[in-house]
C-alpha angles and dihedrals in degrees: 000000000000104000091190092065120075117239129243112219120208116200117188109207124186117214107275093234091065104023124116094029093176091061095050098080089057105038138041112275093240091053093051092048090050092050091051092048094049093046091053093045091050092049093051093046090051094050092049088055094047109107096215096049114089100176138017124207118194113200119192140166089234134026110280102166093113090065092057102047098162102024099111092210135131115261123204126182106210124230117267111283127003097108122213095331091050091052091050093048091051091048092050091048092052091047090052091052094047099041111010093175096050123098114234134229118200109196134173119242095224102078103116096189097048115137136169094252093057093049094045091049091050094050093045093051099046114123119263123230100078098283120163109220141190133207114222119218120248091274091052094232103087134051126239099180145005128205116201128188119239110281095017115146096185110146122242127232112190120165135074110348093011096149092065090041093053090047089053090049090059103263116139117227120244109224104222123161114270091246094052112132087230091062100043109086126171114239108132141034088254091057089048091053092044088060088054093238094123120219102293133081090235089080094049111101120219095240109008119209094345 
């Protein structure tokens, strides 16, 4: 990766009224929506404070600008259909048009411990030589982030089993510790409890670990 070129970060965000579907059977809908919103807001704030990130693009299936009033980021409402991978592809395409020489970081908005130091350290330590890489989630089966070199057209493959899919697509894995904040996403009630936040929004800080 070219460390001299600032990164463009792409953050796919599902509309907060439908996000975090695996939490919804266990928690009130308003609580889940609030968790999703705060996670996304914390992620965007972190990326804006990350020294190596020059621009942030938020891609969502619905307009979410009102929830980020002072974020100074680019918002893109994805075309109908396409799901998460469609949102990521549209975000990558926009990033390529806006900053064709910039490497791109695709990162999920549900990493509660994310902080600028962790992101800067990741970007600084990525291997040179133009490799596209992925970060597996704590279970090793999913993917929390992708880093693509400038000009890369490598396809993306988020969804169940995405770690193996990204490996097959030619991404190299980044070997972070299992407890890294960049591997620990929040998808289920168990993951919420594992973070010791309990099951209510009262324990959810406004900007965790930033």
